[in-house]
Amino acid sequence: MWHQQEIHLPEMPRGFHLITDEIARALPCLAECHQGLLHLQLMHTSASLTLNENTDPDVRHDLDAFIRRLVPEGLSYFQHTLEGPDDMPAHVASSLLGTQLSLAVRDGRLALGTWQGVWLGEQGGSRRLLATLNGCAAL
């Protein structure tokens, strides 16, 4: 089976947001997949996707604090500043963390580890994900 669709995420403030449930809700066809892969591609260059801790929100806070310290706004050597002081740091974070994930699907669900969830690293704005599911239908 193959299935591809866009998932529209609501506008979220800057930071890291757990979006695993939004993805699962948007893809009821996951239930039909016995085994396969779900590829997620974020259709933006100023946000990121990552797989990380899904329980303790302090982890999301701490990663955001780390990224803000690693790539703060207003660095004097950035030339790309037309879209605001947060835009170029967002591009750097996007390149460091990535904009794509491939996730295993098993028995109609995302096959994530006990403490894993999909995070959106956001700089502010509504976002689109292109989800491509490939797998075998449930037996």
mmCIF file of N, CA and C in Angstrom:
data_model
loop_
_atom_site.group_PDB
_atom_site.id
_atom_site.type_symbol
_atom_site.label_atom_id
_atom_site.label_comp_id
_atom_site.label_asym_id
_atom_site.label_seq_id
_atom_site.Cartn_x
_atom_site.Cartn_y
_atom_site.Cartn_z
ATOM 1 N N MET A 1 0.833 -1.176 0.000
ATOM 2 C CA MET A 1 0.000 0.000 0.000
ATOM 3 C C MET A 1 0.882 1.244 0.000
ATOM 4 N N TRP A 2 0.421 2.253 -0.680
ATOM 5 C CA TRP A 2 1.049 3.573 -0.680
ATOM 6 C C TRP A 2 -0.023 4.597 -0.354
ATOM 7 N N HIS A 3 0.336 5.560 0.448
ATOM 8 C CA HIS A 3 -0.573 6.660 0.772
ATOM 9 C C HIS A 3 0.270 7.905 0.989
ATOM 10 N N GLN A 4 -0.156 9.015 0.390
ATOM 11 C CA GLN A 4 0.552 10.275 0.600
ATOM 12 C C GLN A 4 -0.464 11.387 0.809
ATOM 13 N N GLN A 5 -0.196 12.233 1.809
ATOM 14 C CA GLN A 5 -1.078 13.378 2.062
ATOM 15 C C GLN A 5 -0.325 14.452 2.822
ATOM 16 N N GLU A 6 -0.846 15.662 2.706
ATOM 17 C CA GLU A 6 -0.324 16.768 3.497
ATOM 18 C C GLU A 6 -1.049 16.829 4.831
ATOM 19 N N ILE A 7 -0.301 17.109 5.863
ATOM 20 C CA ILE A 7 -0.861 17.336 7.189
ATOM 21 C C ILE A 7 -0.627 18.806 7.510
ATOM 22 N N HIS A 8 -1.685 19.513 7.842
ATOM 23 C CA HIS A 8 -1.579 20.926 8.193
ATOM 24 C C HIS A 8 -1.589 21.056 9.711
ATOM 25 N N LEU A 9 -0.531 21.650 10.234
ATOM 26 C CA LEU A 9 -0.412 21.858 11.671
ATOM 27 C C LEU A 9 -0.812 23.294 11.998
ATOM 28 N N PRO A 10 -1.454 23.503 13.129
ATOM 29 C CA PRO A 10 -1.844 24.871 13.496
ATOM 30 C C PRO A 10 -0.612 25.709 13.837
ATOM 31 N N GLU A 11 -0.786 27.013 13.826
ATOM 32 C CA GLU A 11 0.301 27.904 14.208
ATOM 33 C C GLU A 11 0.660 27.672 15.673
ATOM 34 N N MET A 12 1.942 27.579 15.931
ATOM 35 C CA MET A 12 2.441 27.331 17.286
ATOM 36 C C MET A 12 3.523 28.353 17.596
ATOM 37 N N PRO A 13 3.703 28.689 18.861
ATOM 38 C CA PRO A 13 4.761 29.635 19.214
ATOM 39 C C PRO A 13 6.138 29.003 19.083
ATOM 40 N N ARG A 14 7.143 29.840 19.147
ATOM 41 C CA ARG A 14 8.519 29.352 19.091
ATOM 42 C C ARG A 14 8.755 28.343 20.209
ATOM 43 N N GLY A 15 9.485 27.297 19.883
ATOM 44 C CA GLY A 15 9.801 26.258 20.855
ATOM 45 C C GLY A 15 9.642 24.891 20.227
ATOM 46 N N PHE A 16 9.678 23.870 21.053
ATOM 47 C CA PHE A 16 9.534 22.489 20.590
ATOM 48 C C PHE A 16 8.188 21.953 21.051
ATOM 49 N N HIS A 17 7.464 21.355 20.114
ATOM 50 C CA HIS A 17 6.099 20.899 20.376
ATOM 51 C C HIS A 17 5.963 19.427 19.994
ATOM 52 N N LEU A 18 5.384 18.654 20.883
ATOM 53 C CA LEU A 18 5.120 17.243 20.633
ATOM 54 C C LEU A 18 3.931 17.133 19.681
ATOM 55 N N ILE A 19 4.125 16.541 18.503
ATOM 56 C CA ILE A 19 3.072 16.474 17.483
ATOM 57 C C ILE A 19 2.722 15.044 17.084
ATOM 58 N N THR A 20 3.159 14.061 17.852
ATOM 59 C CA THR A 20 2.907 12.651 17.521
ATOM 60 C C THR A 20 1.410 12.375 17.363
ATOM 61 N N ASP A 21 0.600 12.841 18.300
ATOM 62 C CA ASP A 21 -0.845 12.570 18.244
ATOM 63 C C ASP A 21 -1.496 13.237 17.047
ATOM 64 N N GLU A 22 -1.069 14.455 16.702
ATOM 65 C CA GLU A 22 -1.627 15.142 15.534
ATOM 66 C C GLU A 22 -1.356 14.348 14.261
ATOM 67 N N ILE A 23 -0.153 13.786 14.167
ATOM 68 C CA ILE A 23 0.203 12.989 12.991
ATOM 69 C C ILE A 23 -0.659 11.734 12.927
ATOM 70 N N ALA A 24 -0.780 11.024 14.032
ATOM 71 C CA ALA A 24 -1.583 9.790 14.050
ATOM 72 C C ALA A 24 -3.047 10.078 13.723
ATOM 73 N N ARG A 25 -3.596 11.160 14.279
ATOM 74 C CA ARG A 25 -5.003 11.511 13.992
ATOM 75 C C ARG A 25 -5.224 11.856 12.527
ATOM 76 N N ALA A 26 -4.229 12.494 11.926
ATOM 77 C CA ALA A 26 -4.361 12.898 10.526
ATOM 78 C C ALA A 26 -4.224 11.728 9.554
ATOM 79 N N LEU A 27 -3.725 10.588 10.042
ATOM 80 C CA LEU A 27 -3.474 9.437 9.178
ATOM 81 C C LEU A 27 -4.228 8.193 9.659
ATOM 82 N N PRO A 28 -5.550 8.184 9.531
ATOM 83 C CA PRO A 28 -6.290 6.990 9.950
ATOM 84 C C PRO A 28 -5.879 5.748 9.160
ATOM 85 N N CYS A 29 -5.268 5.925 7.997
ATOM 86 C CA CYS A 29 -4.814 4.786 7.191
ATOM 87 C C CYS A 29 -3.692 4.009 7.880
ATOM 88 N N LEU A 30 -3.062 4.576 8.901
ATOM 89 C CA LEU A 30 -2.049 3.825 9.662
ATOM 90 C C LEU A 30 -2.631 2.524 10.200
ATOM 91 N N ALA A 31 -3.893 2.560 10.595
ATOM 92 C CA ALA A 31 -4.539 1.380 11.175
ATOM 93 C C ALA A 31 -4.582 0.208 10.200
ATOM 94 N N GLU A 32 -4.516 0.494 8.912
ATOM 95 C CA GLU A 32 -4.564 -0.550 7.891
ATOM 96 C C GLU A 32 -3.192 -1.143 7.587
ATOM 97 N N CYS A 33 -2.144 -0.566 8.142
ATOM 98 C CA CYS A 33 -0.778 -0.967 7.799
ATOM 99 C C CYS A 33 -0.232 -1.944 8.837
ATOM 100 N N HIS A 34 0.065 -3.162 8.407
ATOM 101 C CA HIS A 34 0.626 -4.183 9.287
ATOM 102 C C HIS A 34 2.097 -3.892 9.583
ATOM 103 N N GLN A 35 2.856 -3.581 8.546
ATOM 104 C CA GLN A 35 4.252 -3.191 8.720
ATOM 105 C C GLN A 35 4.628 -2.266 7.583
ATOM 106 N N GLY A 36 5.455 -1.275 7.903
ATOM 107 C CA GLY A 36 5.840 -0.331 6.870
ATOM 108 C C GLY A 36 6.663 0.809 7.414
ATOM 109 N N LEU A 37 6.756 1.845 6.597
ATOM 110 C CA LEU A 37 7.493 3.046 6.950
ATOM 111 C C LEU A 37 6.637 4.269 6.668
ATOM 112 N N LEU A 38 6.704 5.214 7.590
ATOM 113 C CA LEU A 38 6.074 6.515 7.392
ATOM 114 C C LEU A 38 7.199 7.531 7.273
ATOM 115 N N HIS A 39 7.252 8.209 6.143
ATOM 116 C CA HIS A 39 8.238 9.262 5.937
ATOM 117 C C HIS A 39 7.529 10.596 6.106
ATOM 118 N N LEU A 40 8.085 11.465 6.945
ATOM 119 C CA LEU A 40 7.549 12.799 7.173
ATOM 120 C C LEU A 40 8.547 13.822 6.655
ATOM 121 N N GLN A 41 8.068 14.718 5.806
ATOM 122 C CA GLN A 41 8.909 15.789 5.287
ATOM 123 C C GLN A 41 8.247 17.118 5.621
ATOM 124 N N LEU A 42 8.918 17.935 6.391
ATOM 125 C CA LEU A 42 8.438 19.262 6.732
ATOM 126 C C LEU A 42 8.677 20.167 5.538
ATOM 127 N N MET A 43 7.652 20.846 5.086
ATOM 128 C CA MET A 43 7.720 21.627 3.856
ATOM 129 C C MET A 43 8.163 23.075 4.119
ATOM 130 N N HIS A 44 9.099 23.243 5.048
ATOM 131 C CA HIS A 44 9.566 24.578 5.438
ATOM 132 C C HIS A 44 11.049 24.516 5.781
ATOM 133 N N THR A 45 11.726 25.669 5.691
ATOM 134 C CA THR A 45 13.162 25.727 5.985
ATOM 135 C C THR A 45 13.471 26.472 7.280
ATOM 136 N N SER A 46 12.453 26.901 7.998
ATOM 137 C CA SER A 46 12.705 27.614 9.252
ATOM 138 C C SER A 46 12.042 26.895 10.432
ATOM 139 N N ALA A 47 11.935 25.583 10.318
ATOM 140 C CA ALA A 47 11.417 24.729 11.397
ATOM 141 C C ALA A 47 12.105 23.382 11.240
ATOM 142 N N SER A 48 11.903 22.498 12.209
ATOM 143 C CA SER A 48 12.603 21.214 12.161
ATOM 144 C C SER A 48 11.737 20.110 12.744
ATOM 145 N N LEU A 49 12.135 18.878 12.457
ATOM 146 C CA LEU A 49 11.522 17.684 13.027
ATOM 147 C C LEU A 49 12.591 16.892 13.754
ATOM 148 N N THR A 50 12.233 16.327 14.872
ATOM 149 C CA THR A 50 13.165 15.453 15.581
ATOM 150 C C THR A 50 12.377 14.445 16.406
ATOM 151 N N LEU A 51 12.998 13.337 16.706
ATOM 152 C CA LEU A 51 12.403 12.291 17.533
ATOM 153 C C LEU A 51 13.102 12.337 18.875
ATOM 154 N N ASN A 52 12.315 12.496 19.955
ATOM 155 C CA ASN A 52 12.944 12.645 21.255
ATOM 156 C C ASN A 52 11.953 12.315 22.354
ATOM 157 N N GLU A 53 12.302 12.647 23.578
ATOM 158 C CA GLU A 53 11.516 12.403 24.794
ATOM 159 C C GLU A 53 10.071 12.900 24.647
ATOM 160 N N ASN A 54 9.102 12.055 24.977
ATOM 161 C CA ASN A 54 7.708 12.444 24.800
ATOM 162 C C ASN A 54 6.955 12.667 26.103
ATOM 163 N N THR A 55 7.605 12.558 27.248
ATOM 164 C CA THR A 55 6.885 12.633 28.520
ATOM 165 C C THR A 55 7.197 13.898 29.301
ATOM 166 N N ASP A 56 8.439 14.159 29.548
ATOM 167 C CA ASP A 56 8.828 15.286 30.390
ATOM 168 C C ASP A 56 8.991 16.549 29.546
ATOM 169 N N PRO A 57 8.121 17.550 29.710
ATOM 170 C CA PRO A 57 8.228 18.778 28.914
ATOM 171 C C PRO A 57 9.509 19.562 29.190
ATOM 172 N N ASP A 58 10.193 19.267 30.287
ATOM 173 C CA ASP A 58 11.471 19.934 30.555
ATOM 174 C C ASP A 58 12.495 19.643 29.469
ATOM 175 N N VAL A 59 12.404 18.473 28.847
ATOM 176 C CA VAL A 59 13.345 18.138 27.778
ATOM 177 C C VAL A 59 13.135 19.081 26.600
ATOM 178 N N ARG A 60 11.888 19.350 26.226
ATOM 179 C CA ARG A 60 11.602 20.284 25.134
ATOM 180 C C ARG A 60 12.099 21.683 25.498
ATOM 181 N N HIS A 61 11.868 22.096 26.729
ATOM 182 C CA HIS A 61 12.353 23.397 27.187
ATOM 183 C C HIS A 61 13.875 23.469 27.091
ATOM 184 N N ASP A 62 14.546 22.428 27.566
ATOM 185 C CA ASP A 62 16.008 22.435 27.597
ATOM 186 C C ASP A 62 16.613 22.422 26.194
ATOM 187 N N LEU A 63 16.012 21.673 25.269
ATOM 188 C CA LEU A 63 16.532 21.676 23.903
ATOM 189 C C LEU A 63 16.338 23.052 23.279
ATOM 190 N N ASP A 64 15.195 23.675 23.513
ATOM 191 C CA ASP A 64 14.960 25.028 23.007
ATOM 192 C C ASP A 64 15.985 25.999 23.592
ATOM 193 N N ALA A 65 16.255 25.905 24.888
ATOM 194 C CA ALA A 65 17.248 26.781 25.525
ATOM 195 C C ALA A 65 18.631 26.553 24.906
ATOM 196 N N PHE A 66 18.969 25.299 24.636
ATOM 197 C CA PHE A 66 20.268 24.980 24.036
ATOM 198 C C PHE A 66 20.374 25.567 22.631
ATOM 199 N N ILE A 67 19.338 25.359 21.811
ATOM 200 C CA ILE A 67 19.360 25.874 20.435
ATOM 201 C C ILE A 67 19.441 27.403 20.444
ATOM 202 N N ARG A 68 18.677 28.059 21.333
ATOM 203 C CA ARG A 68 18.722 29.531 21.406
ATOM 204 C C ARG A 68 20.114 30.027 21.816
ATOM 205 N N ARG A 69 20.791 29.274 22.670
ATOM 206 C CA ARG A 69 22.142 29.674 23.066
ATOM 207 C C ARG A 69 23.148 29.360 21.961
ATOM 208 N N LEU A 70 22.973 28.228 21.298
ATOM 209 C CA LEU A 70 23.869 27.840 20.214
ATOM 210 C C LEU A 70 23.762 28.813 19.039
ATOM 211 N N VAL A 71 22.522 29.206 18.696
ATOM 212 C CA VAL A 71 22.278 30.088 17.557
ATOM 213 C C VAL A 71 21.339 31.212 18.016
ATOM 214 N N PRO A 72 21.866 32.198 18.726
ATOM 215 C CA PRO A 72 21.001 33.274 19.221
ATOM 216 C C PRO A 72 20.579 34.223 18.105
ATOM 217 N N GLU A 73 19.524 34.949 18.357
ATOM 218 C CA GLU A 73 19.081 35.983 17.418
ATOM 219 C C GLU A 73 20.088 37.122 17.400
ATOM 220 N N GLY A 74 20.137 37.811 16.254
ATOM 221 C CA GLY A 74 20.896 39.046 16.165
ATOM 222 C C GLY A 74 22.403 38.893 16.057
ATOM 223 N N LEU A 75 22.901 37.740 15.614
ATOM 224 C CA LEU A 75 24.342 37.598 15.432
ATOM 225 C C LEU A 75 24.797 38.555 14.324
ATOM 226 N N SER A 76 25.816 39.329 14.612
ATOM 227 C CA SER A 76 26.224 40.415 13.701
ATOM 228 C C SER A 76 26.733 39.911 12.356
ATOM 229 N N TYR A 77 27.198 38.681 12.275
ATOM 230 C CA TYR A 77 27.748 38.189 11.015
ATOM 231 C C TYR A 77 26.692 37.593 10.078
ATOM 232 N N PHE A 78 25.434 37.458 10.522
ATOM 233 C CA PHE A 78 24.379 36.978 9.625
ATOM 234 C C PHE A 78 24.034 38.073 8.619
ATOM 235 N N GLN A 79 23.985 37.694 7.352
ATOM 236 C CA GLN A 79 23.603 38.636 6.296
ATOM 237 C C GLN A 79 22.125 38.516 5.944
ATOM 238 N N HIS A 80 21.549 37.332 6.109
ATOM 239 C CA HIS A 80 20.141 37.102 5.794
ATOM 240 C C HIS A 80 19.305 37.595 6.977
ATOM 241 N N THR A 81 18.867 38.846 6.904
ATOM 242 C CA THR A 81 18.133 39.462 8.019
ATOM 243 C C THR A 81 16.811 40.091 7.590
ATOM 244 N N LEU A 82 16.466 39.993 6.309
ATOM 245 C CA LEU A 82 15.254 40.653 5.797
ATOM 246 C C LEU A 82 13.976 40.142 6.443
ATOM 247 N N GLU A 83 13.958 38.882 6.884
ATOM 248 C CA GLU A 83 12.744 38.301 7.459
ATOM 249 C C GLU A 83 12.735 38.342 8.977
ATOM 250 N N GLY A 84 13.619 39.107 9.571
ATOM 251 C CA GLY A 84 13.639 39.262 11.017
ATOM 252 C C GLY A 84 14.821 38.583 11.665
ATOM 253 N N PRO A 85 15.096 38.939 12.924
ATOM 254 C CA PRO A 85 16.274 38.428 13.608
ATOM 255 C C PRO A 85 16.191 36.949 13.986
ATOM 256 N N ASP A 86 14.969 36.368 13.959
ATOM 257 C CA ASP A 86 14.830 34.957 14.325
ATOM 258 C C ASP A 86 14.901 34.029 13.119
ATOM 259 N N ASP A 87 14.879 34.580 11.897
ATOM 260 C CA ASP A 87 14.783 33.735 10.706
ATOM 261 C C ASP A 87 16.067 32.962 10.431
ATOM 262 N N MET A 88 17.207 33.612 10.413
ATOM 263 C CA MET A 88 18.450 32.891 10.125
ATOM 264 C C MET A 88 18.774 31.882 11.219
ATOM 265 N N PRO A 89 18.611 32.204 12.513
ATOM 266 C CA PRO A 89 18.796 31.151 13.515
ATOM 267 C C PRO A 89 17.866 29.951 13.283
ATOM 268 N N ALA A 90 16.651 30.207 12.800
ATOM 269 C CA ALA A 90 15.726 29.110 12.503
ATOM 270 C C ALA A 90 16.242 28.245 11.359
ATOM 271 N N HIS A 91 16.850 28.864 10.347
ATOM 272 C CA HIS A 91 17.425 28.094 9.241
ATOM 273 C C HIS A 91 18.586 27.224 9.728
ATOM 274 N N VAL A 92 19.408 27.762 10.615
ATOM 275 C CA VAL A 92 20.525 26.988 11.146
ATOM 276 C C VAL A 92 20.004 25.795 11.952
ATOM 277 N N ALA A 93 19.029 26.039 12.833
ATOM 278 C CA ALA A 93 18.455 24.947 13.626
ATOM 279 C C ALA A 93 17.824 23.895 12.724
ATOM 280 N N SER A 94 17.157 24.332 11.662
ATOM 281 C CA SER A 94 16.553 23.407 10.709
ATOM 282 C C SER A 94 17.608 22.517 10.059
ATOM 283 N N SER A 95 18.748 23.106 9.709
ATOM 284 C CA SER A 95 19.826 22.316 9.100
ATOM 285 C C SER A 95 20.462 21.364 10.106
ATOM 286 N N LEU A 96 20.597 21.804 11.345
ATOM 287 C CA LEU A 96 21.214 20.951 12.367
ATOM 288 C C LEU A 96 20.318 19.776 12.756
ATOM 289 N N LEU A 97 19.029 20.038 12.953
ATOM 290 C CA LEU A 97 18.108 18.998 13.421
ATOM 291 C C LEU A 97 17.448 18.236 12.284
ATOM 292 N N GLY A 98 17.283 18.868 11.140
ATOM 293 C CA GLY A 98 16.686 18.216 9.984
ATOM 294 C C GLY A 98 15.206 18.515 9.821
ATOM 295 N N THR A 99 14.704 18.195 8.651
ATOM 296 C CA THR A 99 13.304 18.437 8.316
ATOM 297 C C THR A 99 12.578 17.170 7.892
ATOM 298 N N GLN A 100 13.210 16.011 8.086
ATOM 299 C CA GLN A 100 12.598 14.752 7.676
ATOM 300 C C GLN A 100 12.813 13.682 8.733
ATOM 301 N N LEU A 101 11.828 12.802 8.838
ATOM 302 C CA LEU A 101 11.937 11.619 9.700
ATOM 303 C C LEU A 101 11.344 10.433 8.959
ATOM 304 N N SER A 102 11.933 9.276 9.135
ATOM 305 C CA SER A 102 11.344 8.015 8.685
ATOM 306 C C SER A 102 11.073 7.185 9.927
ATOM 307 N N LEU A 103 9.820 6.775 10.083
ATOM 308 C CA LEU A 103 9.387 6.060 11.285
ATOM 309 C C LEU A 103 8.808 4.707 10.912
ATOM 310 N N ALA A 104 9.139 3.696 11.670
ATOM 311 C CA ALA A 104 8.581 2.368 11.444
ATOM 312 C C ALA A 104 7.111 2.354 11.845
ATOM 313 N N VAL A 105 6.344 1.547 11.119
ATOM 314 C CA VAL A 105 4.931 1.308 11.438
ATOM 315 C C VAL A 105 4.784 -0.181 11.686
ATOM 316 N N ARG A 106 4.129 -0.523 12.795
ATOM 317 C CA ARG A 106 3.918 -1.921 13.139
ATOM 318 C C ARG A 106 2.510 -2.077 13.704
ATOM 319 N N ASP A 107 1.775 -3.032 13.172
ATOM 320 C CA ASP A 107 0.432 -3.365 13.663
ATOM 321 C C ASP A 107 -0.477 -2.143 13.773
ATOM 322 N N GLY A 108 -0.438 -1.298 12.735
ATOM 323 C CA GLY A 108 -1.365 -0.173 12.650
ATOM 324 C C GLY A 108 -0.996 1.055 13.468
ATOM 325 N N ARG A 109 0.237 1.095 14.006
ATOM 326 C CA ARG A 109 0.653 2.228 14.844
ATOM 327 C C ARG A 109 2.101 2.595 14.544
ATOM 328 N N LEU A 110 2.466 3.808 14.879
ATOM 329 C CA LEU A 110 3.878 4.174 14.814
ATOM 330 C C LEU A 110 4.640 3.331 15.828
ATOM 331 N N ALA A 111 5.732 2.724 15.395
ATOM 332 C CA ALA A 111 6.522 1.849 16.271
ATOM 333 C C ALA A 111 7.604 2.689 16.946
ATOM 334 N N LEU A 112 7.190 3.450 17.948
ATOM 335 C CA LEU A 112 8.101 4.318 18.675
ATOM 336 C C LEU A 112 8.537 3.656 19.967
ATOM 337 N N GLY A 113 9.705 4.058 20.465
ATOM 338 C CA GLY A 113 10.173 3.573 21.748
ATOM 339 C C GLY A 113 9.282 4.095 22.869
ATOM 340 N N THR A 114 9.437 3.528 24.040
ATOM 341 C CA THR A 114 8.590 3.856 25.186
ATOM 342 C C THR A 114 8.517 5.344 25.450
ATOM 343 N N TRP A 115 9.609 6.057 25.345
ATOM 344 C CA TRP A 115 9.637 7.476 25.690
ATOM 345 C C TRP A 115 9.843 8.363 24.467
ATOM 346 N N GLN A 116 9.502 7.882 23.276
ATOM 347 C CA GLN A 116 9.760 8.657 22.063
ATOM 348 C C GLN A 116 8.510 9.327 21.522
ATOM 349 N N GLY A 117 8.714 10.518 20.977
ATOM 350 C CA GLY A 117 7.653 11.244 20.305
ATOM 351 C C GLY A 117 8.248 12.127 19.217
ATOM 352 N N VAL A 118 7.402 12.533 18.281
ATOM 353 C CA VAL A 118 7.820 13.409 17.192
ATOM 354 C C VAL A 118 7.643 14.854 17.657
ATOM 355 N N TRP A 119 8.694 15.626 17.505
ATOM 356 C CA TRP A 119 8.666 17.034 17.888
ATOM 357 C C TRP A 119 8.782 17.914 16.657
ATOM 358 N N LEU A 120 8.087 19.036 16.710
ATOM 359 C CA LEU A 120 8.259 20.116 15.753
ATOM 360 C C LEU A 120 9.066 21.202 16.443
ATOM 361 N N GLY A 121 10.189 21.569 15.868
ATOM 362 C CA GLY A 121 10.973 22.712 16.349
ATOM 363 C C GLY A 121 10.479 23.936 15.610
ATOM 364 N N GLU A 122 9.810 24.829 16.305
ATOM 365 C CA GLU A 122 9.050 25.904 15.671
ATOM 366 C C GLU A 122 9.630 27.273 15.970
ATOM 367 N N GLN A 123 9.553 28.125 14.986
ATOM 368 C CA GLN A 123 9.945 29.519 15.139
ATOM 369 C C GLN A 123 8.731 30.447 15.013
ATOM 370 N N GLY A 124 7.546 29.879 14.830
ATOM 371 C CA GLY A 124 6.311 30.662 14.721
ATOM 372 C C GLY A 124 5.740 30.580 13.321
ATOM 373 N N GLY A 125 4.544 30.047 13.184
ATOM 374 C CA GLY A 125 3.895 29.938 11.878
ATOM 375 C C GLY A 125 3.144 28.636 11.751
ATOM 376 N N SER A 126 2.239 28.591 10.785
ATOM 377 C CA SER A 126 1.558 27.330 10.515
ATOM 378 C C SER A 126 2.461 26.509 9.600
ATOM 379 N N ARG A 127 2.360 25.200 9.709
ATOM 380 C CA ARG A 127 3.292 24.324 8.990
ATOM 381 C C ARG A 127 2.562 23.213 8.267
ATOM 382 N N ARG A 128 3.216 22.717 7.214
ATOM 383 C CA ARG A 128 2.707 21.582 6.453
ATOM 384 C C ARG A 128 3.738 20.464 6.490
ATOM 385 N N LEU A 129 3.253 19.251 6.695
ATOM 386 C CA LEU A 129 4.074 18.048 6.618
ATOM 387 C C LEU A 129 3.570 17.223 5.438
ATOM 388 N N LEU A 130 4.481 16.677 4.662
ATOM 389 C CA LEU A 130 4.097 15.716 3.644
ATOM 390 C C LEU A 130 4.375 14.339 4.222
ATOM 391 N N ALA A 131 3.319 13.556 4.398
ATOM 392 C CA ALA A 131 3.416 12.216 4.973
ATOM 393 C C ALA A 131 3.286 11.200 3.851
ATOM 394 N N THR A 132 4.251 10.283 3.763
ATOM 395 C CA THR A 132 4.213 9.214 2.770
ATOM 396 C C THR A 132 4.306 7.881 3.520
ATOM 397 N N LEU A 133 3.271 7.083 3.399
ATOM 398 C CA LEU A 133 3.207 5.779 4.048
ATOM 399 C C LEU A 133 3.365 4.687 3.010
ATOM 400 N N ASN A 134 4.272 3.769 3.269
ATOM 401 C CA ASN A 134 4.465 2.610 2.411
ATOM 402 C C ASN A 134 4.534 1.378 3.300
ATOM 403 N N GLY A 135 3.706 0.374 2.986
ATOM 404 C CA GLY A 135 3.736 -0.835 3.808
ATOM 405 C C GLY A 135 2.783 -1.888 3.315
ATOM 406 N N CYS A 136 2.678 -2.936 4.111
ATOM 407 C CA CYS A 136 1.785 -4.048 3.819
ATOM 408 C C CYS A 136 0.497 -3.871 4.618
ATOM 409 N N ALA A 137 -0.600 -4.140 3.971
ATOM 410 C CA ALA A 137 -1.896 -4.046 4.651
ATOM 411 C C ALA A 137 -1.989 -5.086 5.750
ATOM 412 N N ALA A 138 -2.791 -4.772 6.764
ATOM 413 C CA ALA A 138 -2.996 -5.694 7.881
ATOM 414 C C ALA A 138 -3.506 -7.024 7.372
ATOM 415 N N LEU A 139 -3.043 -8.089 7.990
ATOM 416 C CA LEU A 139 -3.458 -9.435 7.585
ATOM 417 C C LEU A 139 -4.805 -9.794 8.148
#
